Coordinates of C-alpha atoms in Angstrom, one line a residue:
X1145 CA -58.0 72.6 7.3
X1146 CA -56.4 70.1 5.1
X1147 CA -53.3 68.4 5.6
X1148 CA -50.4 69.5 4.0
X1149 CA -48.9 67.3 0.8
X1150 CA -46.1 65.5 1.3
X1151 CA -43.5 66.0 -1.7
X1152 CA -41.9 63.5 -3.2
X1153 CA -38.6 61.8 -2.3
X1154 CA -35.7 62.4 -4.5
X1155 CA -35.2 59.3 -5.7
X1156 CA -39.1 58.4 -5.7
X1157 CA -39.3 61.7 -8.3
X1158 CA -35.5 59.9 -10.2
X1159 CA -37.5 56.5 -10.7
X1160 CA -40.8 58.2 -11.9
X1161 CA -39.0 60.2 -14.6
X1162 CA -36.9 57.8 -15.4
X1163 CA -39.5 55.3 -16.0
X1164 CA -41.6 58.0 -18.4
X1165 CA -38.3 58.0 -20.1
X1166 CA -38.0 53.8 -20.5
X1167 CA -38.4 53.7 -23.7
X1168 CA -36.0 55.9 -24.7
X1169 CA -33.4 55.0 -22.2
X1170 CA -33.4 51.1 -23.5
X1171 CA -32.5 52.5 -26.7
X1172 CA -29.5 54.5 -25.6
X1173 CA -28.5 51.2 -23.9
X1174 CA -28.6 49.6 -27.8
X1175 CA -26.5 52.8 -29.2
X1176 CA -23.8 52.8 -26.7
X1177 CA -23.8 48.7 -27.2
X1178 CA -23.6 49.4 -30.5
X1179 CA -20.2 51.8 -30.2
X1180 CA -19.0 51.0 -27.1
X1181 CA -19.4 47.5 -26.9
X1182 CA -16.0 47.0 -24.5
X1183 CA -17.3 47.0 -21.0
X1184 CA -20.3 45.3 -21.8
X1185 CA -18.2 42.5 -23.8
X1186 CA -15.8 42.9 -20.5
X1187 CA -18.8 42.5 -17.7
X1188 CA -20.3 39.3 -20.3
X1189 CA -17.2 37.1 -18.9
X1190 CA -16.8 35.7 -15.0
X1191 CA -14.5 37.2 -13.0
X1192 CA -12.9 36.2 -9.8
X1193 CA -13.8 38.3 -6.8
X1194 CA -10.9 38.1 -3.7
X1195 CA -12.3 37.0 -0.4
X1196 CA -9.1 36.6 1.0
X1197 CA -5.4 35.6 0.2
X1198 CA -6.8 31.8 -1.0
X1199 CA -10.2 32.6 -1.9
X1200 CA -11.7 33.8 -5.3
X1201 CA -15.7 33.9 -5.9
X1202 CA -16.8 33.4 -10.0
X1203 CA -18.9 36.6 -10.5
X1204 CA -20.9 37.3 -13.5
X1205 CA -22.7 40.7 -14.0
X1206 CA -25.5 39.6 -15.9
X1207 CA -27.0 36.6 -13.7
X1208 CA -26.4 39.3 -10.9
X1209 CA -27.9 41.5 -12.0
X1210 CA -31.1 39.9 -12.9
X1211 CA -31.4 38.9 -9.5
X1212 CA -31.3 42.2 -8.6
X1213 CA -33.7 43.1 -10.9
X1214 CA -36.3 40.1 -9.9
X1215 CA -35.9 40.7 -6.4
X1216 CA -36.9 44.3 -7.0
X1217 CA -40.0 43.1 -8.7
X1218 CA -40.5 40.5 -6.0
X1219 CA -40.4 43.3 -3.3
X1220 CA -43.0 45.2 -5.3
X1221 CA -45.8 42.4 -5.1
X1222 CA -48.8 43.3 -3.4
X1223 CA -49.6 39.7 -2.1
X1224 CA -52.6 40.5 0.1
X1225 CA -54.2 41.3 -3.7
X1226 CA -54.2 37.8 -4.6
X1227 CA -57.2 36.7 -2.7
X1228 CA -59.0 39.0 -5.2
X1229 CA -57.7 36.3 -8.3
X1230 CA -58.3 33.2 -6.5
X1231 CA -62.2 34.1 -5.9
X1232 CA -62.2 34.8 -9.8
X1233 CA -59.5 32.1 -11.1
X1234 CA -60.8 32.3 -15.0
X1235 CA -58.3 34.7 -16.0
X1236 CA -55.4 33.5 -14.1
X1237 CA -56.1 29.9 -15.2
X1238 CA -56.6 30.4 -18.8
X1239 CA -53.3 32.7 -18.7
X1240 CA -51.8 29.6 -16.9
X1241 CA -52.8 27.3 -19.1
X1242 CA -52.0 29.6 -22.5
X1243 CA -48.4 30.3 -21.4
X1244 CA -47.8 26.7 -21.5
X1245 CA -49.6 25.8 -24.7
X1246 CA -48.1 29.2 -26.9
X1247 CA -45.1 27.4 -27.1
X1248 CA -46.4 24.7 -28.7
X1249 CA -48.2 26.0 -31.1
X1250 CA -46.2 29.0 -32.3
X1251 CA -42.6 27.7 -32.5
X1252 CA -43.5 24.8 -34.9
X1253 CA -45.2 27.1 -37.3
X1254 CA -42.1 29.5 -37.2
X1255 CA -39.8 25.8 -37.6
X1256 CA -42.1 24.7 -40.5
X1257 CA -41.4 28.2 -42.5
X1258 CA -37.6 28.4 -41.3
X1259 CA -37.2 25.0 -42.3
X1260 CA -37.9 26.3 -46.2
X1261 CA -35.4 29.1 -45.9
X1262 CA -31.6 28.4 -47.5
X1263 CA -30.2 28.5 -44.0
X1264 CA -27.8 25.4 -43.6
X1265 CA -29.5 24.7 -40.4
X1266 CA -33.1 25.6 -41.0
X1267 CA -33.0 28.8 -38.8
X1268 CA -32.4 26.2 -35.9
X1269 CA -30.4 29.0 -34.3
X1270 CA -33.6 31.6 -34.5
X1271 CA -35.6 28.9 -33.1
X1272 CA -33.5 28.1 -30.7
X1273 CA -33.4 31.7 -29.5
X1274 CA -37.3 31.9 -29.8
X1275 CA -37.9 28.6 -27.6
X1276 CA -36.1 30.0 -24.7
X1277 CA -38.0 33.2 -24.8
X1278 CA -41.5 31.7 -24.8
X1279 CA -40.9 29.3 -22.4
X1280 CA -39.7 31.9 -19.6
X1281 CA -41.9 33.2 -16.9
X1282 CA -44.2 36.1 -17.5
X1283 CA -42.4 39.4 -17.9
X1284 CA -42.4 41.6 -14.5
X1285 CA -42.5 44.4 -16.5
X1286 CA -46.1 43.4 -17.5
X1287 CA -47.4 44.7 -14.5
X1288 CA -46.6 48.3 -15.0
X1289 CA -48.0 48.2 -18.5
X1290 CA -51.4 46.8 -16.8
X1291 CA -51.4 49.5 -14.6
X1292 CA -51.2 52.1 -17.5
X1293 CA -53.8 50.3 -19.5
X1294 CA -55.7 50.1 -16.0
X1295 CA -55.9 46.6 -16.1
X1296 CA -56.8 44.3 -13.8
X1297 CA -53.7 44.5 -11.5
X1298 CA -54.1 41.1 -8.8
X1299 CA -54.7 39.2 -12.2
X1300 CA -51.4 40.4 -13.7
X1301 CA -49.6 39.6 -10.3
X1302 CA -50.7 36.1 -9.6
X1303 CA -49.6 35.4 -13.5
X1304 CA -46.1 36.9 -12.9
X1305 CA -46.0 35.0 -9.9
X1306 CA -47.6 31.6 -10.4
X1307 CA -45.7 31.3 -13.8
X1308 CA -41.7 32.1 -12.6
X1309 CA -42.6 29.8 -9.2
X1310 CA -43.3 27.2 -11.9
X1311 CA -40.8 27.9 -14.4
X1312 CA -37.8 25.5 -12.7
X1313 CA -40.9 22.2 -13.8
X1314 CA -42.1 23.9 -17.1
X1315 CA -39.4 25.2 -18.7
X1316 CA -37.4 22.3 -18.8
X1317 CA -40.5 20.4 -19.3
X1318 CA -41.7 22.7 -22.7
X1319 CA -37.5 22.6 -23.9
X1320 CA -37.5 18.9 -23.9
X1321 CA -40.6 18.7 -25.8
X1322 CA -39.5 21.1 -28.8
X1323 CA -35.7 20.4 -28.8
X1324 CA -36.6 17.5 -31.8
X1325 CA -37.4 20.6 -34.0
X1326 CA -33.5 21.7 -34.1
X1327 CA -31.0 20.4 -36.0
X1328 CA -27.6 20.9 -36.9
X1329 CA -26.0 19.9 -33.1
X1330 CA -28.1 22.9 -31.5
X1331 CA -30.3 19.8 -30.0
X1332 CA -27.7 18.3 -28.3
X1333 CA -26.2 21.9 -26.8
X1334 CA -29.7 22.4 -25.7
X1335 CA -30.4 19.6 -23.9
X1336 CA -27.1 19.0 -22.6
X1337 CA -27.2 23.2 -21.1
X1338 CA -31.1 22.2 -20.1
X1339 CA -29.5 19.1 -17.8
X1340 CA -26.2 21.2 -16.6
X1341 CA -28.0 24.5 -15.6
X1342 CA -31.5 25.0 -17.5
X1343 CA -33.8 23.8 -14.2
X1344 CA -31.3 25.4 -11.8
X1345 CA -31.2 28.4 -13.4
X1346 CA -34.6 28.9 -13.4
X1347 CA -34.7 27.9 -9.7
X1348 CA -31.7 29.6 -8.7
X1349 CA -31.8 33.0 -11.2
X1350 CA -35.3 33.6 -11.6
X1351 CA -37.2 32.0 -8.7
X1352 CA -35.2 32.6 -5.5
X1353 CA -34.6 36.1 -6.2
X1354 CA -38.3 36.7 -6.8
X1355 CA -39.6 34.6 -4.2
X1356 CA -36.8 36.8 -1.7
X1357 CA -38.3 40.2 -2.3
X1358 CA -42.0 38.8 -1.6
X1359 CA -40.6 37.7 1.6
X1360 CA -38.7 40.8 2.4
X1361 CA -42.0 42.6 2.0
X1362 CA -44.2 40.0 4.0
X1363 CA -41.5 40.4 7.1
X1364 CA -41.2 44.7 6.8
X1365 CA -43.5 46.9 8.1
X1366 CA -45.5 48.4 5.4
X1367 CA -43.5 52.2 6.3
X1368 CA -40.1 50.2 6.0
X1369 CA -41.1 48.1 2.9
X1370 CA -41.6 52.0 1.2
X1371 CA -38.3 53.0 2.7
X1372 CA -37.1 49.9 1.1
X1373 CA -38.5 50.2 -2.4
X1374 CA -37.5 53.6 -2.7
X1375 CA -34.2 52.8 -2.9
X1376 CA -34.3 49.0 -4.6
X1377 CA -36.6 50.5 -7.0
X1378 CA -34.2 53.0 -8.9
X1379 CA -31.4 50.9 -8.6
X1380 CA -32.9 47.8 -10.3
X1381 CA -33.9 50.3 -12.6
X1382 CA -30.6 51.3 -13.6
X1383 CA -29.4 47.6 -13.1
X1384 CA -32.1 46.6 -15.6
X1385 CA -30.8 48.9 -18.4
X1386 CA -27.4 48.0 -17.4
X1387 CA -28.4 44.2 -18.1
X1388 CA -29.8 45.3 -21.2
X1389 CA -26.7 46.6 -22.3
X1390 CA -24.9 43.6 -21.7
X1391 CA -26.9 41.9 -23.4
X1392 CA -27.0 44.1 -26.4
X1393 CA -22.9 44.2 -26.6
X1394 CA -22.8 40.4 -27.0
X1395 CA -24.8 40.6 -30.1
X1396 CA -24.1 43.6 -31.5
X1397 CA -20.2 43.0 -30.7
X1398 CA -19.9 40.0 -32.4
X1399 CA -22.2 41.7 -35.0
X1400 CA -19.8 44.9 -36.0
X1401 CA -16.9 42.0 -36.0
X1402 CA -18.7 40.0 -38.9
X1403 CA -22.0 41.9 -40.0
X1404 CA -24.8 39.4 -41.0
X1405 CA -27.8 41.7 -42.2
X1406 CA -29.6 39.0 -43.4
X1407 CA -29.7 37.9 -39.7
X1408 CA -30.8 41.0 -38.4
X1409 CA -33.6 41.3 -40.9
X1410 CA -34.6 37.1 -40.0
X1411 CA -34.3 38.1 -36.5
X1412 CA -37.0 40.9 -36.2
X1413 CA -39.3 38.9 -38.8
X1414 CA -39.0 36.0 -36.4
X1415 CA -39.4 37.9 -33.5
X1416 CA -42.3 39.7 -34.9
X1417 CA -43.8 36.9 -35.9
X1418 CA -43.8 35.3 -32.8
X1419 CA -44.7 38.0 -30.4
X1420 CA -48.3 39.3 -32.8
X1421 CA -49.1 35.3 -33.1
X1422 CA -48.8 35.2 -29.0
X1423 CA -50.4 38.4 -28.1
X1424 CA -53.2 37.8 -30.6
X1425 CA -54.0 34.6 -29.4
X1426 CA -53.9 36.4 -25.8
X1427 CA -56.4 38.4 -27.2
X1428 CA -58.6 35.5 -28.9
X1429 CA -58.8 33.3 -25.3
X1430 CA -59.9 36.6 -23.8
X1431 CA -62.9 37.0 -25.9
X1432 CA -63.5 33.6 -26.4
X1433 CA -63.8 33.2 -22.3
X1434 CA -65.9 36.8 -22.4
X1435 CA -63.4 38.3 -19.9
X1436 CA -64.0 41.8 -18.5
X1437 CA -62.0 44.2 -20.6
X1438 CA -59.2 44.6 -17.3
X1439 CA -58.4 41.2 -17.1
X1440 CA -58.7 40.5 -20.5
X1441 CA -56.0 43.2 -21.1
X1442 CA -54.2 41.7 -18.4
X1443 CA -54.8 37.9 -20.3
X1444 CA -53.5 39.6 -23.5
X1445 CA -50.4 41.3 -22.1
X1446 CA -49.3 38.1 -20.0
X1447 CA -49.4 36.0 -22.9
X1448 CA -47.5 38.3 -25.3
X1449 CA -45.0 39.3 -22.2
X1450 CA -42.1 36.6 -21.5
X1451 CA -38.9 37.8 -19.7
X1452 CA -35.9 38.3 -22.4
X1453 CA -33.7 39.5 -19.7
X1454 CA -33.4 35.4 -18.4
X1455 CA -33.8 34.4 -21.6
X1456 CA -31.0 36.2 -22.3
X1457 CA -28.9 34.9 -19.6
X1458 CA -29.7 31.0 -19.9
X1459 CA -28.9 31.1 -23.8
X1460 CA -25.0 33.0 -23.5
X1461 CA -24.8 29.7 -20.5
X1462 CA -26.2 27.4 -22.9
X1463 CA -24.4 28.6 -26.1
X1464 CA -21.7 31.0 -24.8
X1465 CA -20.0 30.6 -28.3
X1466 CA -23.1 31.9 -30.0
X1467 CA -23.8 35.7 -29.2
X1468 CA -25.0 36.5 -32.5
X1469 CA -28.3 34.3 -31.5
X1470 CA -28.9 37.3 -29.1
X1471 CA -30.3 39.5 -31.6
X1472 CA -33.9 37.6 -31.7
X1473 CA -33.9 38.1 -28.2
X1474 CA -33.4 42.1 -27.9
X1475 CA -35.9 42.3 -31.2
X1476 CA -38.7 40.1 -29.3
X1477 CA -37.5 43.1 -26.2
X1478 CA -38.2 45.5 -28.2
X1479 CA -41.6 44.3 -30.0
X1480 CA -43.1 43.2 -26.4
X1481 CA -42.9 46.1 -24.9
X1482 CA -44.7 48.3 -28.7
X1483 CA -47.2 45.3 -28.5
X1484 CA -47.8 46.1 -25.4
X1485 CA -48.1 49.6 -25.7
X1486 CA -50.4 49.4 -28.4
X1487 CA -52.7 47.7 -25.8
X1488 CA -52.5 49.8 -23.4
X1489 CA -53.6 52.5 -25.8
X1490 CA -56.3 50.6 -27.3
X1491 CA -58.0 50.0 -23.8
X1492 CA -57.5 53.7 -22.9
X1493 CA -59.5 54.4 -26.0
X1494 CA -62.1 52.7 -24.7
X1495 CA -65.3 54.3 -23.8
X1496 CA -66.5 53.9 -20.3
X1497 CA -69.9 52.3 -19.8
X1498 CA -72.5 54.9 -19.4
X1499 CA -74.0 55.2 -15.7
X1500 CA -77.7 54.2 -15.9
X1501 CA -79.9 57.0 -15.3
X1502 CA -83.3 56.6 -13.7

């Protein structure tokens, strides 16, 4: 007699139709950014949290709630996959080894054709945008779009992993090398935020938060870790597309105070640009090393899929008096996550290999 199914948990049910519903739920984050900018302009500031009659803790919303939402991610690593990727380190490697090198090849192209624009800075402020999006970790999210496109999963995890563990050396390192390309005092506010809170940051905001929920889940019992997930899981969920409309209200605020639709329309070509030349050169290393087609749809993904949610944060710390520059970063959002939809759909399309018959 077979065993009764279990149904669903509420909130397991809450997080699975919610995330069926991503798409359209980031964009209702952009609209409400768009007219109701106030509490996201309101929860873009610090504010002092009493401890006690002499003591008042700086909060800010957004850093917080990234860690909530990398911790979340952290908690939902399957560790014991890894020893999967490092018997079959090709695809982890070149992913590696791209993530590092995209940078340098795709944000001098986009300098060398900004540079011929009439902008008084040569687009240094899209560029600046741009570098801190390519130079942050590999995007979390990547790892639910592998498992759509049935990708190879261990793959995608280790490249997540290994890539924000090293982000507080090669971040900084990739920043320094490409702040020469800006001009018009966005140089100096670079490097001076990349000294100040740039390797911190990415050890502090993006590291430690990750590296606590793969902990948490190493020390749980597996029946406690699924207790645990299914309530983290929903409400990083909700803290993500709370982050996101944070985010949005700082550029789209400052945009409905003085509108700039020539930097709306250089922001998505920029973005655009950026995110085809770095998923299709995903794509090219794939073939190039003859990768089976999940972890070459893993390669791809990984290279095209950078974390705009810390990009975010670090550039309103380094260039709080810049929101506008913002707008590059919610286009490249948006873009990464059709890129990698289209993807995921291609390698759904593809035929399986026939069975031999004998």
């Amino acid at each position: 007699m077979n065993a009764p199914t279990t149904a669903p948990a509420p909130t397991d049910r809450a997080t699975a139709w919610l995330r069926r519903r991503l798409g359209r739920a980031v964009l209702l984050s952009y609209v409400c950014a768009l007219f109701m900018p106030g509490p996201g302009m309101w929860l873009r500031h610090t504010h002092a949290l009493p401890l006690g009659p002499l003591i008042h803790l700086p909060v800010s919303a957004a850093p917080c709630l990234l860690s909530l939402v990398l911790f979340s991610a952290g908690l939902q690593v399957p560790v014991r996959e890894l020893g999967d990727v490092l018997r079959r380190p090709s695809a982890l490697l070149a992913g590696l080894a791209l993530h590092l090198t995209i940078p340098l090849l795709v944000i001098p192209l986009v300098a060398f054709l900004l540079h011929r624009t009439p902008d008084t800075d040569g687009g240094s402020g899209l560029i600046t945008a741009m570098i801190l999006i390519v130079t942050m970790p590999v995007a979390a999210g990547a790892t639910v779009w592998t498992g759509k496109g049935d990708g190879d999963q261990p793959t995608m995890v280790g490249l997540v992993l290994a890539s924000t563990l090293l982000s507080p050396l090669t971040t900084p390192l990739v920043i320094q090398f490409l702040a020469p390309l800006l001009s018009g005092g966005y140089a100096d506010s670079l490097t001076t935020s990349l000294h100040t809170v740039g390797g911190g940051f990415t050890l502090a905001g993006v590291v430690l938060p990750c590296a606590a929920g793969i902990l948490v889940r190493l020390a749980l019992p597996p029946t406690w870790t699924s207790q645990a997930l299914r309530v983290v899981a929903p409400v990083a969920l909700a803290g993500s597309l709370l982050l996101t409309y944070v985010n949005a209200s700082g550029a789209l605020g400052s945009f409905i105070a003085h509108p700039r639709p020539l930097l709306i329309g250089a922001a998505l070509i920029v973005a655009a640009l950026v995110c085809l030349v770095s998923f299709a050169l995903g794509r090219g290393a794939a073939r190039l090393l003859r990768l089976e087609p999940p972890a070459a749809a893993s390669l791809t993904l990984a290279c095209g899929m950078n974390n705009s949610s810390a990009s975010a944060v670090l550039l309103t710390a380094a260039l709080p008096d810049k929101p506008h520059l913002l707008l590059p970063v919610l286009a490249y959002g948006l873009l990464q996550k059709t890129a990698a939809n289209r993807v995921v759909r291609a390698r759904a399309r593809r035929p399986a290999c026939p069975s031999p018959t004998g």
